[in-house]
Amino acid sequence: MTTTTDRTGEATTLVLDPTPAMAPGHHTEALDPLRLRRVLKAYTTRFVAAAVDAAPDGYHLEYGADVVPRAGDVVLARVVEIGKHTRLESPVSRRQMLFPGREVLVAYGDRYAPDQFLAHVPDSLAPADLVAGGGLASQVLEQHASIDMATRLEPLGLLADAEGRVTLDRFAPLGSGTSAAAPAGARPPVVVVLGSSMNSGKSTVLGSIVNGLVGAGLQVAAGKSTGTGAGNDPHQFRDAGASTVLDFTDFGHATTYRLGHERIREIFVRMVDELVATGPDAVVIEVADGVYQEETRWLLQDGAFHDRVDRVVFASQDALGAVAGLQVLDGAGLTTAAVSGVVTSSPLAAREAGATLPVPVIGTFDLREPATALGLLPVEAAGALAS
C-alpha cells in the first residue's frame, strides 16, 4: 500500500499489486487482451494502439532487473502520483484524465524542453516520469523552476510480441524503408519555420502560412521534423488547409532529442521527399525549439538541409531574439524571408525589431493573407504560382 499526496494537498492511498519490474533476471508475463484494450493509450503510441485495438492477442510484458529500456520502446506503466501532466493525450488527441492507479501505454524517450523538463531514458524499469502529455516516459534531470514535479509512473514491463520488443518504428508507416520517389523535374518551394526558442510561435506561424497559401489557391503540404510527439501541431496544420501532414512520429519516434545527426538529417530529407511526392505547390516544415538547440544547430550546417530549403521564416519571442536569430541564420547561409511569431504580439517589440532587421517583420495572423504568404516564396515561384 502506498500513500501519495496530489497537487491539491489531498492524500491519496493506492493499493498496488507488487510490481515485478525490478525482479532479478529477465522475465515475461502474458498480457490479457481485455486488460490491454482497457489501458489508456498515448498519442505517441497511436500506431501501436491501432494494432493492439484491432488484434490484442499475442502480447506480453518483458520485465526484470536485466531489462534496459531504449528510446522508442513501448511500456505499460501504472500512474503513481499526479504532477505536471494531469491528462494523457490519446491516439486521437482526446485529453484523457489521469488517476492514480490507472494503467497507461506510453513510449520511452528523451526530452529537451527549456520551459519544462530535461529528461533522459533511464537504464532500468525503475520508477519514471511522464515528461510530456503526448505520452513520454523518461527520467527528469532538470526542470523549470515554475512548474510542478512530473507525474510519476511505475513501469510494469516493456510491451512485446512474437517478434520481440514492441517499438514505435516497427509500427510507424514511415519507420523504415526508402523515401517515396519525388516527381521528376523541379520540386516545389520549401519554406522552413525556425525559432528563437520553445514557445516562440513557430507552429502558429506555420499554420498561418499554410492558410495564406491555401487562400491563394495553392495545394500545400506541411510537416514538423523535430520536437516532442503531440497531436496539436499536426492537427493545426490540417485545420489550416494542408493537404498532407507528416511529423517525426510518422517515422517512428516519440521525440527527436538525442537521435543523432544522421537520423535527424534522414528524417528531414525523407519528410521533404515524402511531401513533395504528394504533388503540392509548396511545402512548409517546422523545426522545433530554438536555433541553439543541438539538433537544430546540426541541421543549419547540413548540406542536405540547405539543398532542400528555399526560404526561412523566423519566429521570435522578442526583438533581441529576432536580431540574434537572424544573425545565426545569415551565418549559416540561409535566406530569411521574414520574422514573425510572439514578438509581433507587441506593436512596440515589432517596431523595435523592424527598425533593426533587414527583412520584414510580419504579424503572425497577417501571414494568413494570400498575397503576404505568397511573398514568402522565392520570387520566381511566387510569380509562377500566382499566375
mmCIF file of N, CA and C in Angstrom, residues 244-337:
data_model
loop_
_atom_site.group_PDB
_atom_site.id
_atom_site.type_symbol
_atom_site.label_atom_id
_atom_site.label_comp_id
_atom_site.label_asym_id
_atom_site.label_seq_id
_atom_site.Cartn_x
_atom_site.Cartn_y
_atom_site.Cartn_z
ATOM 1 N N THR A 244 -1.535 17.436 -47.043
ATOM 2 C CA THR A 244 -0.808 16.311 -46.451
ATOM 3 C C THR A 244 -0.006 16.837 -45.270
ATOM 4 N N VAL A 245 -0.003 16.096 -44.169
ATOM 5 C CA VAL A 245 0.750 16.496 -42.975
ATOM 6 C C VAL A 245 1.536 15.295 -42.460
ATOM 7 N N LEU A 246 2.804 15.511 -42.175
ATOM 8 C CA LEU A 246 3.655 14.496 -41.566
ATOM 9 C C LEU A 246 4.405 15.115 -40.397
ATOM 10 N N ASP A 247 4.740 14.280 -39.415
ATOM 11 C CA ASP A 247 5.729 14.703 -38.424
ATOM 12 C C ASP A 247 6.613 13.520 -38.083
ATOM 13 N N PHE A 248 7.572 13.746 -37.213
ATOM 14 C CA PHE A 248 8.581 12.733 -36.910
ATOM 15 C C PHE A 248 7.979 11.473 -36.300
ATOM 16 N N THR A 249 6.787 11.566 -35.700
ATOM 17 C CA THR A 249 6.168 10.352 -35.154
ATOM 18 C C THR A 249 5.771 9.395 -36.277
ATOM 19 N N ASP A 250 5.490 9.907 -37.464
ATOM 20 C CA ASP A 250 5.194 9.036 -38.603
ATOM 21 C C ASP A 250 6.421 8.234 -39.023
ATOM 22 N N PHE A 251 7.597 8.681 -38.590
ATOM 23 C CA PHE A 251 8.846 7.996 -38.902
ATOM 24 C C PHE A 251 9.319 7.120 -37.735
ATOM 25 N N GLY A 252 8.468 6.988 -36.708
ATOM 26 C CA GLY A 252 8.767 6.042 -35.637
ATOM 27 C C GLY A 252 9.459 6.599 -34.420
ATOM 28 N N HIS A 253 9.286 7.895 -34.118
ATOM 29 C CA HIS A 253 9.951 8.492 -32.964
ATOM 30 C C HIS A 253 8.968 9.302 -32.124
ATOM 31 N N ALA A 254 8.990 9.082 -30.821
ATOM 32 C CA ALA A 254 8.178 9.893 -29.912
ATOM 33 C C ALA A 254 8.802 11.256 -29.688
ATOM 34 N N THR A 255 10.100 11.346 -29.894
ATOM 35 C CA THR A 255 10.858 12.587 -29.731
ATOM 36 C C THR A 255 12.118 12.478 -30.579
ATOM 37 N N THR A 256 12.657 13.628 -30.972
ATOM 38 C CA THR A 256 13.879 13.597 -31.779
ATOM 39 C C THR A 256 15.125 13.985 -30.980
ATOM 40 N N TYR A 257 14.953 14.380 -29.728
ATOM 41 C CA TYR A 257 16.099 14.767 -28.905
ATOM 42 C C TYR A 257 17.021 13.574 -28.704
ATOM 43 N N ARG A 258 18.295 13.761 -28.982
ATOM 44 C CA ARG A 258 19.359 12.775 -28.815
ATOM 45 C C ARG A 258 19.326 11.655 -29.855
ATOM 46 N N LEU A 259 18.644 11.883 -30.972
ATOM 47 C CA LEU A 259 18.636 10.859 -32.012
ATOM 48 C C LEU A 259 19.967 10.769 -32.744
ATOM 49 N N GLY A 260 20.698 11.859 -32.786
ATOM 50 C CA GLY A 260 21.950 11.874 -33.528
ATOM 51 C C GLY A 260 21.795 12.571 -34.863
ATOM 52 N N HIS A 261 22.895 13.134 -35.338
ATOM 53 C CA HIS A 261 22.895 13.955 -36.545
ATOM 54 C C HIS A 261 22.380 13.203 -37.767
ATOM 55 N N GLU A 262 22.841 11.989 -37.973
ATOM 56 C CA GLU A 262 22.477 11.245 -39.176
ATOM 57 C C GLU A 262 20.977 10.996 -39.238
ATOM 58 N N ARG A 263 20.388 10.604 -38.118
ATOM 59 C CA ARG A 263 18.956 10.314 -38.118
ATOM 60 C C ARG A 263 18.135 11.595 -38.256
ATOM 61 N N ILE A 264 18.569 12.683 -37.643
ATOM 62 C CA ILE A 264 17.853 13.956 -37.779
ATOM 63 C C ILE A 264 17.851 14.395 -39.246
ATOM 64 N N ARG A 265 19.006 14.284 -39.898
ATOM 65 C CA ARG A 265 19.080 14.619 -41.324
ATOM 66 C C ARG A 265 18.164 13.707 -42.139
ATOM 67 N N GLU A 266 18.211 12.413 -41.844
ATOM 68 C CA GLU A 266 17.414 11.449 -42.604
ATOM 69 C C GLU A 266 15.920 11.754 -42.494
ATOM 70 N N ILE A 267 15.459 12.073 -41.290
ATOM 71 C CA ILE A 267 14.041 12.389 -41.111
ATOM 72 C C ILE A 267 13.662 13.613 -41.931
ATOM 73 N N PHE A 268 14.491 14.659 -41.869
ATOM 74 C CA PHE A 268 14.168 15.872 -42.616
ATOM 75 C C PHE A 268 14.145 15.607 -44.122
ATOM 76 N N VAL A 269 15.169 14.941 -44.624
ATOM 77 C CA VAL A 269 15.256 14.673 -46.063
ATOM 78 C C VAL A 269 14.093 13.800 -46.513
ATOM 79 N N ARG A 270 13.821 12.736 -45.764
ATOM 80 C CA ARG A 270 12.717 11.847 -46.146
ATOM 81 C C ARG A 270 11.375 12.563 -46.052
ATOM 82 N N MET A 271 11.225 13.442 -45.062
ATOM 83 C CA MET A 271 9.967 14.175 -44.926
ATOM 84 C C MET A 271 9.735 15.073 -46.136
ATOM 85 N N VAL A 272 10.776 15.818 -46.534
ATOM 86 C CA VAL A 272 10.628 16.668 -47.719
ATOM 87 C C VAL A 272 10.274 15.818 -48.934
ATOM 88 N N ASP A 273 10.983 14.701 -49.128
ATOM 89 C CA ASP A 273 10.746 13.859 -50.295
ATOM 90 C C ASP A 273 9.339 13.268 -50.277
ATOM 91 N N GLU A 274 8.889 12.818 -49.100
ATOM 92 C CA GLU A 274 7.537 12.258 -48.992
ATOM 93 C C GLU A 274 6.479 13.316 -49.295
ATOM 94 N N LEU A 275 6.661 14.519 -48.782
ATOM 95 C CA LEU A 275 5.685 15.578 -49.008
ATOM 96 C C LEU A 275 5.701 16.041 -50.466
ATOM 97 N N VAL A 276 6.889 16.168 -51.038
ATOM 98 C CA VAL A 276 6.995 16.577 -52.439
ATOM 99 C C VAL A 276 6.312 15.548 -53.340
ATOM 100 N N ALA A 277 6.431 14.270 -52.973
ATOM 101 C CA ALA A 277 5.848 13.204 -53.795
ATOM 102 C C ALA A 277 4.325 13.271 -53.864
ATOM 103 N N THR A 278 3.690 14.010 -52.956
ATOM 104 C CA THR A 278 2.228 14.142 -53.000
ATOM 105 C C THR A 278 1.772 15.193 -54.006
ATOM 106 N N GLY A 279 2.717 15.902 -54.637
ATOM 107 C CA GLY A 279 2.388 16.849 -55.683
ATOM 108 C C GLY A 279 1.877 18.202 -55.241
ATOM 109 N N PRO A 280 2.380 18.777 -54.150
ATOM 110 C CA PRO A 280 1.901 20.089 -53.721
ATOM 111 C C PRO A 280 2.544 21.220 -54.522
ATOM 112 N N ASP A 281 1.973 22.404 -54.368
ATOM 113 C CA ASP A 281 2.572 23.603 -54.957
ATOM 114 C C ASP A 281 3.651 24.187 -54.050
ATOM 115 N N ALA A 282 3.577 23.895 -52.757
ATOM 116 C CA ALA A 282 4.563 24.389 -51.792
ATOM 117 C C ALA A 282 4.594 23.454 -50.593
ATOM 118 N N VAL A 283 5.739 23.418 -49.926
ATOM 119 C CA VAL A 283 5.944 22.608 -48.715
ATOM 120 C C VAL A 283 6.410 23.545 -47.609
ATOM 121 N N VAL A 284 5.825 23.396 -46.412
ATOM 122 C CA VAL A 284 6.222 24.200 -45.253
ATOM 123 C C VAL A 284 6.516 23.242 -44.109
ATOM 124 N N ILE A 285 7.695 23.367 -43.481
ATOM 125 C CA ILE A 285 8.117 22.442 -42.426
ATOM 126 C C ILE A 285 8.616 23.223 -41.223
ATOM 127 N N GLU A 286 8.192 22.788 -40.044
ATOM 128 C CA GLU A 286 8.664 23.377 -38.786
ATOM 129 C C GLU A 286 9.815 22.555 -38.225
ATOM 130 N N VAL A 287 10.835 23.248 -37.735
ATOM 131 C CA VAL A 287 11.911 22.642 -36.954
ATOM 132 C C VAL A 287 11.765 23.165 -35.531
ATOM 133 N N ALA A 288 11.641 22.273 -34.570
ATOM 134 C CA ALA A 288 11.253 22.654 -33.213
ATOM 135 C C ALA A 288 12.382 23.340 -32.441
ATOM 136 N N ASP A 289 11.961 23.917 -31.292
ATOM 137 C CA ASP A 289 12.865 24.551 -30.333
ATOM 138 C C ASP A 289 13.622 25.721 -30.978
ATOM 139 N N GLY A 290 14.750 26.099 -30.409
ATOM 140 C CA GLY A 290 15.462 27.268 -30.889
ATOM 141 C C GLY A 290 16.686 26.910 -31.702
ATOM 142 N N VAL A 291 17.282 27.917 -32.341
ATOM 143 C CA VAL A 291 18.418 27.660 -33.220
ATOM 144 C C VAL A 291 19.674 27.238 -32.448
ATOM 145 N N TYR A 292 19.687 27.396 -31.141
ATOM 146 C CA TYR A 292 20.824 26.938 -30.352
ATOM 147 C C TYR A 292 20.651 25.499 -29.866
ATOM 148 N N GLN A 293 19.466 24.930 -30.018
ATOM 149 C CA GLN A 293 19.250 23.544 -29.626
ATOM 150 C C GLN A 293 20.109 22.640 -30.516
ATOM 151 N N GLU A 294 20.674 21.593 -29.937
ATOM 152 C CA GLU A 294 21.726 20.841 -30.619
ATOM 153 C C GLU A 294 21.304 20.294 -31.976
ATOM 154 N N GLU A 295 20.136 19.615 -32.030
ATOM 155 C CA GLU A 295 19.720 19.032 -33.299
ATOM 156 C C GLU A 295 19.452 20.105 -34.352
ATOM 157 N N THR A 296 18.905 21.242 -33.934
ATOM 158 C CA THR A 296 18.648 22.333 -34.870
ATOM 159 C C THR A 296 19.960 22.902 -35.389
ATOM 160 N N ARG A 297 20.946 23.075 -34.524
ATOM 161 C CA ARG A 297 22.256 23.583 -34.960
ATOM 162 C C ARG A 297 22.882 22.654 -35.997
ATOM 163 N N TRP A 298 22.723 21.351 -35.793
ATOM 164 C CA TRP A 298 23.244 20.391 -36.773
ATOM 165 C C TRP A 298 22.608 20.634 -38.141
ATOM 166 N N LEU A 299 21.281 20.745 -38.145
ATOM 167 C CA LEU A 299 20.593 20.922 -39.423
ATOM 168 C C LEU A 299 21.044 22.189 -40.147
ATOM 169 N N LEU A 300 21.231 23.263 -39.398
ATOM 170 C CA LEU A 300 21.610 24.534 -40.021
ATOM 171 C C LEU A 300 22.937 24.447 -40.756
ATOM 172 N N GLN A 301 23.776 23.507 -40.371
ATOM 173 C CA GLN A 301 25.089 23.360 -41.002
ATOM 174 C C GLN A 301 25.138 22.214 -42.004
ATOM 175 N N ASP A 302 24.003 21.559 -42.220
ATOM 176 C CA ASP A 302 23.983 20.349 -43.034
ATOM 177 C C ASP A 302 23.695 20.667 -44.496
ATOM 178 N N GLY A 303 24.507 20.125 -45.394
ATOM 179 C CA GLY A 303 24.330 20.387 -46.807
ATOM 180 C C GLY A 303 23.018 19.867 -47.360
ATOM 181 N N ALA A 304 22.574 18.706 -46.881
ATOM 182 C CA ALA A 304 21.311 18.147 -47.361
ATOM 183 C C ALA A 304 20.134 19.034 -46.966
ATOM 184 N N PHE A 305 20.216 19.652 -45.801
ATOM 185 C CA PHE A 305 19.190 20.594 -45.355
ATOM 186 C C PHE A 305 19.164 21.808 -46.285
ATOM 187 N N HIS A 306 20.326 22.362 -46.545
ATOM 188 C CA HIS A 306 20.421 23.538 -47.425
ATOM 189 C C HIS A 306 19.910 23.234 -48.830
ATOM 190 N N ASP A 307 20.180 22.022 -49.311
ATOM 191 C CA ASP A 307 19.755 21.654 -50.666
ATOM 192 C C ASP A 307 18.236 21.642 -50.808
ATOM 193 N N ARG A 308 17.530 21.474 -49.707
ATOM 194 C CA ARG A 308 16.080 21.319 -49.762
ATOM 195 C C ARG A 308 15.312 22.510 -49.200
ATOM 196 N N VAL A 309 15.993 23.532 -48.752
ATOM 197 C CA VAL A 309 15.321 24.686 -48.148
ATOM 198 C C VAL A 309 15.525 25.914 -49.026
ATOM 199 N N ASP A 310 14.420 26.553 -49.392
ATOM 200 C CA ASP A 310 14.490 27.753 -50.222
ATOM 201 C C ASP A 310 14.395 29.034 -49.404
ATOM 202 N N ARG A 311 13.525 29.049 -48.399
ATOM 203 C CA ARG A 311 13.323 30.240 -47.582
ATOM 204 C C ARG A 311 13.074 29.830 -46.131
ATOM 205 N N VAL A 312 13.414 30.725 -45.212
ATOM 206 C CA VAL A 312 13.158 30.532 -43.784
ATOM 207 C C VAL A 312 12.267 31.662 -43.286
ATOM 208 N N VAL A 313 11.297 31.324 -42.443
ATOM 209 C CA VAL A 313 10.568 32.324 -41.673
ATOM 210 C C VAL A 313 10.951 32.093 -40.214
ATOM 211 N N PHE A 314 11.372 33.158 -39.550
ATOM 212 C CA PHE A 314 11.899 33.033 -38.195
ATOM 213 C C PHE A 314 10.911 33.579 -37.176
ATOM 214 N N ALA A 315 10.570 32.763 -36.180
ATOM 215 C CA ALA A 315 9.664 33.158 -35.106
ATOM 216 C C ALA A 315 10.475 33.485 -33.862
ATOM 217 N N SER A 316 10.166 34.615 -33.231
ATOM 218 C CA SER A 316 10.918 35.047 -32.055
ATOM 219 C C SER A 316 9.971 35.538 -30.974
ATOM 220 N N GLN A 317 10.449 35.480 -29.737
ATOM 221 C CA GLN A 317 9.657 35.984 -28.622
ATOM 222 C C GLN A 317 9.832 37.483 -28.421
ATOM 223 N N ASP A 318 10.984 38.015 -28.832
ATOM 224 C CA ASP A 318 11.224 39.446 -28.632
ATOM 225 C C ASP A 318 12.164 39.977 -29.704
ATOM 226 N N ALA A 319 12.387 41.297 -29.668
ATOM 227 C CA ALA A 319 13.184 41.940 -30.709
ATOM 228 C C ALA A 319 14.641 41.481 -30.676
ATOM 229 N N LEU A 320 15.230 41.380 -29.492
ATOM 230 C CA LEU A 320 16.619 40.970 -29.394
ATOM 231 C C LEU A 320 16.797 39.552 -29.928
ATOM 232 N N GLY A 321 15.857 38.667 -29.587
ATOM 233 C CA GLY A 321 15.924 37.303 -30.105
ATOM 234 C C GLY A 321 15.813 37.268 -31.617
ATOM 235 N N ALA A 322 14.997 38.157 -32.179
ATOM 236 C CA ALA A 322 14.854 38.218 -33.636
ATOM 237 C C ALA A 322 16.156 38.637 -34.293
ATOM 238 N N VAL A 323 16.803 39.650 -33.739
ATOM 239 C CA VAL A 323 18.063 40.141 -34.309
ATOM 240 C C VAL A 323 19.151 39.070 -34.206
ATOM 241 N N ALA A 324 19.269 38.455 -33.022
ATOM 242 C CA ALA A 324 20.291 37.425 -32.829
ATOM 243 C C ALA A 324 20.012 36.216 -33.709
ATOM 244 N N GLY A 325 18.744 35.839 -33.823
ATOM 245 C CA GLY A 325 18.393 34.689 -34.640
ATOM 246 C C GLY A 325 18.717 34.904 -36.100
ATOM 247 N N LEU A 326 18.458 36.102 -36.591
ATOM 248 C CA LEU A 326 18.751 36.382 -37.989
ATOM 249 C C LEU A 326 20.255 36.328 -38.249
ATOM 250 N N GLN A 327 21.043 36.747 -37.279
ATOM 251 C CA GLN A 327 22.498 36.651 -37.419
ATOM 252 C C GLN A 327 22.932 35.193 -37.534
ATOM 253 N N VAL A 328 22.309 34.317 -36.741
ATOM 254 C CA VAL A 328 22.632 32.888 -36.816
ATOM 255 C C VAL A 328 22.268 32.328 -38.184
ATOM 256 N N LEU A 329 21.097 32.678 -38.680
ATOM 257 C CA LEU A 329 20.651 32.176 -39.976
ATOM 258 C C LEU A 329 21.515 32.713 -41.108
ATOM 259 N N ASP A 330 21.865 33.986 -41.027
ATOM 260 C CA ASP A 330 22.766 34.562 -42.038
ATOM 261 C C ASP A 330 24.112 33.857 -42.017
ATOM 262 N N GLY A 331 24.609 33.600 -40.820
ATOM 263 C CA GLY A 331 25.894 32.916 -40.695
ATOM 264 C C GLY A 331 25.866 31.505 -41.255
ATOM 265 N N ALA A 332 24.676 30.885 -41.209
ATOM 266 C CA ALA A 332 24.538 29.537 -41.758
ATOM 267 C C ALA A 332 24.307 29.540 -43.265
ATOM 268 N N GLY A 333 24.137 30.748 -43.846
ATOM 269 C CA GLY A 333 23.943 30.843 -45.284
ATOM 270 C C GLY A 333 22.523 30.620 -45.750
ATOM 271 N N LEU A 334 21.547 30.774 -44.848
ATOM 272 C CA LEU A 334 20.143 30.595 -45.203
ATOM 273 C C LEU A 334 19.508 31.929 -45.561
ATOM 274 N N THR A 335 18.491 31.879 -46.400
ATOM 275 C CA THR A 335 17.779 33.085 -46.812
ATOM 276 C C THR A 335 16.507 33.232 -45.989
ATOM 277 N N THR A 336 16.438 34.278 -45.173
ATOM 278 C CA THR A 336 15.269 34.521 -44.333
ATOM 279 C C THR A 336 14.307 35.455 -45.050
ATOM 280 N N ALA A 337 13.050 35.005 -45.169
ATOM 281 C CA ALA A 337 12.044 35.808 -45.869
ATOM 282 C C ALA A 337 11.369 36.807 -44.951
#
